[in-house]
mmCIF file of C-alpha atoms in Angstrom:
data_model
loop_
_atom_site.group_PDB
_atom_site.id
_atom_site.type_symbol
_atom_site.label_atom_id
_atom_site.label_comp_id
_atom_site.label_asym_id
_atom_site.label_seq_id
_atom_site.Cartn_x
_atom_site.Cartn_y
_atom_site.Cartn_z
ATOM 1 C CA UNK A 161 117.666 127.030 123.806
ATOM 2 C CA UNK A 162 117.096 123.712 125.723
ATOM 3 C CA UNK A 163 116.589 120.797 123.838
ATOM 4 C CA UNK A 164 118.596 117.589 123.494
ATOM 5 C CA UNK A 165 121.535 119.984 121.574
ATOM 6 C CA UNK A 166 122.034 121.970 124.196
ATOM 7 C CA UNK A 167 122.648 119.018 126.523
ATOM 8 C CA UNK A 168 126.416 118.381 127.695
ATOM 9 C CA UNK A 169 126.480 115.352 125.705
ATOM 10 C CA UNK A 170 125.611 116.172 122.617
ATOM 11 C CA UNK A 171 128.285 119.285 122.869
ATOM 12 C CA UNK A 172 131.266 116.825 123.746
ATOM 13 C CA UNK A 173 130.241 114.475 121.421
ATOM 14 C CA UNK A 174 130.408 116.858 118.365
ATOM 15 C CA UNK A 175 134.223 116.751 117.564
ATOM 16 C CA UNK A 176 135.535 119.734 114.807
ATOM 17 C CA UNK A 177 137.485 117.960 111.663
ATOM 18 C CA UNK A 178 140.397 120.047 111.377
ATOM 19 C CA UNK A 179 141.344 121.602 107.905
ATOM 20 C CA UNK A 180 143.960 119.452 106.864
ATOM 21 C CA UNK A 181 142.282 116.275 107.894
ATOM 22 C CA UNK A 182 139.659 117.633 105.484
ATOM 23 C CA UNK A 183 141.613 118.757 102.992
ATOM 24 C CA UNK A 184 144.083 115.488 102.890
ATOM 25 C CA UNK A 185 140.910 113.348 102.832
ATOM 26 C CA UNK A 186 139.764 115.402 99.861
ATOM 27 C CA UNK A 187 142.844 114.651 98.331
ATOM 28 C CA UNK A 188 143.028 110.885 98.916
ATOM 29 C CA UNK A 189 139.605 110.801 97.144
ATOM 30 C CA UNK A 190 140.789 112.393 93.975
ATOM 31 C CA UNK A 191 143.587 110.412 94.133
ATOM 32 C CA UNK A 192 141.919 107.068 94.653
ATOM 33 C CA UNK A 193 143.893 103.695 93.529
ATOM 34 C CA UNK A 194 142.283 101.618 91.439
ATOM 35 C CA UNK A 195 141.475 99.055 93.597
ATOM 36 C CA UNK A 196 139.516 101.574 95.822
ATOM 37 C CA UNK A 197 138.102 102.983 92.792
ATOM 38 C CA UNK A 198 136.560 99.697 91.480
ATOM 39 C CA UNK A 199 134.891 98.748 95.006
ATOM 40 C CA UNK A 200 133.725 102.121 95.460
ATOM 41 C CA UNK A 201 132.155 101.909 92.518
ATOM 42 C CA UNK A 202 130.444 98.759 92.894
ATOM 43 C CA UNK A 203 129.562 99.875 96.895
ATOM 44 C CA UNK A 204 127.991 103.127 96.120
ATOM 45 C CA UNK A 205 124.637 102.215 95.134
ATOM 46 C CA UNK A 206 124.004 99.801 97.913
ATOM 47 C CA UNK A 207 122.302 100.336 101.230
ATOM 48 C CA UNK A 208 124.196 100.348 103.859
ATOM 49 C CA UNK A 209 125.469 103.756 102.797
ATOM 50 C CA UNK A 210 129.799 103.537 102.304
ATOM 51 C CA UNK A 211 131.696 107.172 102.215
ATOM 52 C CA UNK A 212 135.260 107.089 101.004
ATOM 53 C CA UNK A 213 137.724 108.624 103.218
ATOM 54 C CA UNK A 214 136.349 109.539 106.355
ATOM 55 C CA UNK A 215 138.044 110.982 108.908
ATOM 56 C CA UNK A 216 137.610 109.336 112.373
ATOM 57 C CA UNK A 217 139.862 110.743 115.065
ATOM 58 C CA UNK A 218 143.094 111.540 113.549
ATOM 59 C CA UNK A 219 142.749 108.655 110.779
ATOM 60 C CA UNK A 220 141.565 108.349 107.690
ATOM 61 C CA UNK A 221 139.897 105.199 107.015
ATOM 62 C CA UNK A 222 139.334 104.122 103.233
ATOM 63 C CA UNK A 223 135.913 102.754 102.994
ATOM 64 C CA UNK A 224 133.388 103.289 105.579
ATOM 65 C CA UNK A 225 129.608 102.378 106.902
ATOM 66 C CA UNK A 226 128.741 105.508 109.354
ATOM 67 C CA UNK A 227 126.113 103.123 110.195
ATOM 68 C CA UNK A 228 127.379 99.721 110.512
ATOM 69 C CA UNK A 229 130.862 101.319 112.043
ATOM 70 C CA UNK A 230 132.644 99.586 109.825
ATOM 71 C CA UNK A 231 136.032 100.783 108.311
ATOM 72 C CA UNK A 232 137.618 99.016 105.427
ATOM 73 C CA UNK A 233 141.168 99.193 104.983
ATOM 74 C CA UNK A 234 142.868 98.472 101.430
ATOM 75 C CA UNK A 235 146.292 97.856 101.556
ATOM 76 C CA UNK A 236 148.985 98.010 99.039
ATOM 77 C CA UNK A 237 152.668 97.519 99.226
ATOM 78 C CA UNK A 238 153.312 100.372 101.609
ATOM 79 C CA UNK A 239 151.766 98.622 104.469
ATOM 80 C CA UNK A 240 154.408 95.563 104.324
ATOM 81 C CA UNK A 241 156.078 97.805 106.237
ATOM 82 C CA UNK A 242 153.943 99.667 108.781
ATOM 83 C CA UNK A 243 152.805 97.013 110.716
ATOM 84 C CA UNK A 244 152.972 98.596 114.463
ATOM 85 C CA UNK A 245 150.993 101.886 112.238
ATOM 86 C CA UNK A 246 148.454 99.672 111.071
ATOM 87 C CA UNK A 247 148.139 97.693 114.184
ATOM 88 C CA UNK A 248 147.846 101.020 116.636
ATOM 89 C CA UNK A 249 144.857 102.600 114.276
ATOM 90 C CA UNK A 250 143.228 99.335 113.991
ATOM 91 C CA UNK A 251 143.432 99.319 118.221
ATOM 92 C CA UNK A 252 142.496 103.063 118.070
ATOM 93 C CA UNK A 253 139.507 102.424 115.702
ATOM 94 C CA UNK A 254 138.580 99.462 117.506
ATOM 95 C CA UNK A 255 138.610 100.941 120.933
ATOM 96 C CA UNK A 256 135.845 103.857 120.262
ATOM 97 C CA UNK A 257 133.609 100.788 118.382
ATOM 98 C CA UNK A 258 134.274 100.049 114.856
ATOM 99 C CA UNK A 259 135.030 97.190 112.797
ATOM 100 C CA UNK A 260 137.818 96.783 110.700
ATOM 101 C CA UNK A 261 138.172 95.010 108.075
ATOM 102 C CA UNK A 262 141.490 94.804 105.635
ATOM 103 C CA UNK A 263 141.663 93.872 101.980
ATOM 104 C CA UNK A 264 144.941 93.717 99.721
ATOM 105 C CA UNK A 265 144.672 95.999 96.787
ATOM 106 C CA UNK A 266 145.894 92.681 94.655
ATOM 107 C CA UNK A 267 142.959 91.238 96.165
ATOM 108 C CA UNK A 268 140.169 93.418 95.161
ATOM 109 C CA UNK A 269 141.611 94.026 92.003
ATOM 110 C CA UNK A 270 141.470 90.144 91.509
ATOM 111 C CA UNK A 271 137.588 89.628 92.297
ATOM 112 C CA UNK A 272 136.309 93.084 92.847
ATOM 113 C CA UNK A 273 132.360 91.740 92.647
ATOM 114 C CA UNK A 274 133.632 89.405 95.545
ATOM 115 C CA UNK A 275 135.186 91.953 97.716
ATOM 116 C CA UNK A 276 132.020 93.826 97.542
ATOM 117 C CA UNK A 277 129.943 91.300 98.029
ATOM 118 C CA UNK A 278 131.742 90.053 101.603
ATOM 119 C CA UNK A 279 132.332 93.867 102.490
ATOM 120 C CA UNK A 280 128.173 94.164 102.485
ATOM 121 C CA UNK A 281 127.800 90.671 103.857
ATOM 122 C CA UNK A 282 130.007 92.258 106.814
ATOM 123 C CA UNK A 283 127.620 95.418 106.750
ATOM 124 C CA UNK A 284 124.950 93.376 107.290
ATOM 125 C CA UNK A 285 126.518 91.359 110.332
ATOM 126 C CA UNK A 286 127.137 94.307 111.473
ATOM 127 C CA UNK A 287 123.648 95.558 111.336
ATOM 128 C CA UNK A 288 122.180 92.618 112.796
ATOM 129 C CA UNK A 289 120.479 91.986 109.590
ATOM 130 C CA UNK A 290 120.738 88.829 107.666
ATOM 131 C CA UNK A 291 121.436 90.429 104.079
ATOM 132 C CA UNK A 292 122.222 93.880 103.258
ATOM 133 C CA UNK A 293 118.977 94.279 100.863
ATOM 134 C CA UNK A 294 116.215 92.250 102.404
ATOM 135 C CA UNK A 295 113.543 90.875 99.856
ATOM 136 C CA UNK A 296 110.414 93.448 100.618
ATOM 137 C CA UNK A 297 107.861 92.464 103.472
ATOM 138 C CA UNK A 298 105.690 90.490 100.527
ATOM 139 C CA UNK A 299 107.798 88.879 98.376
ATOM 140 C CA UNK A 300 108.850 85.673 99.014
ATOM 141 C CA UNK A 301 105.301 84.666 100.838
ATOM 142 C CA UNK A 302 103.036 81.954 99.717
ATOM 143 C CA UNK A 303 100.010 83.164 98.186
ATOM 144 C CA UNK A 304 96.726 82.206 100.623
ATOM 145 C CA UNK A 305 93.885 80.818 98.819
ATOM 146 C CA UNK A 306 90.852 82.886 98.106
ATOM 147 C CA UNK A 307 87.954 81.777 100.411
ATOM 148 C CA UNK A 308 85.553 82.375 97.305
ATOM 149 C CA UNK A 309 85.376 82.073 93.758
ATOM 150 C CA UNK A 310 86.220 84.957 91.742
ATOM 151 C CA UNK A 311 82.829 84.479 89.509
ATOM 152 C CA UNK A 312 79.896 82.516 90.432
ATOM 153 C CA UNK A 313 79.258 79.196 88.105
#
């Protein structure tokens, strides 16, 4: 078949998930902390689209915009001591083009409506956009004046 999927880009760009990447990821959603829980559930019905655990190379980041390339990291106490970790899958991530951004668990648990709010701001940056839910094209427009009455006097 020849088409742009049978070109030698698009093969080496499509990259097989191996089963226990999958399956961990699977895990790590069902076993969400609450801090990921409560932004998750404040993120999900906003555009940019977020996914929880994705797998990207042989990481799993905790938040993500597919579209933005942004990965949000939310770290608890167990990262106080995996600094050169963190700091070689933020260089990893970083490298192949995404943006990460890392929030204490203590944080988001604090202001949750506040972490969501900057994590879409940063969507949005990302995007080139000014806000992450524009006002529609008409809204916000000064009405024009009618060149004629409505009803003759």
């Amino acid at each position: 078949w020849v088409g742009e999927r049978s070109s030698p880009l698009y093969l080496s760009a499509m990259h097989r998930i191996p089963p226990e990447m999958t399956e961990r990821a699977r895990q790590l959603r069902r076993e969400a902390t609450p801090a990921e829980r409560q932004l998750w559930r404040l993120l999900s019905s906003y555009r940019p689209r977020f996914t929880r655990q994705l797998v990207v190379g042989n990481y799993i980041v905790d938040l993500a915009c597919r579209e933005a390339k942004l990965a949000v990291e939310l770290d608890g106490s167990q990262h106080l001591d995996q600094h050169a970790y963190d700091g070689k899958r933020t260089a990893y991530l970083e490298n192949i083009g995404w943006r990460v951004i890392r929030l204490w668990n203590s944080e988001v648990l604090a202001n949750p409506r506040g972490a969501a709010e900057f994590l879409l701001a940063q969507a949005a940056e990302c995007l080139g956009s000014t806000h992450p839910q524009p006002l529609p094209s008409r809204e916000g427009r000064m009405r024009r004046r009618r060149s004629r009455p409505l009803s003759p006097r």
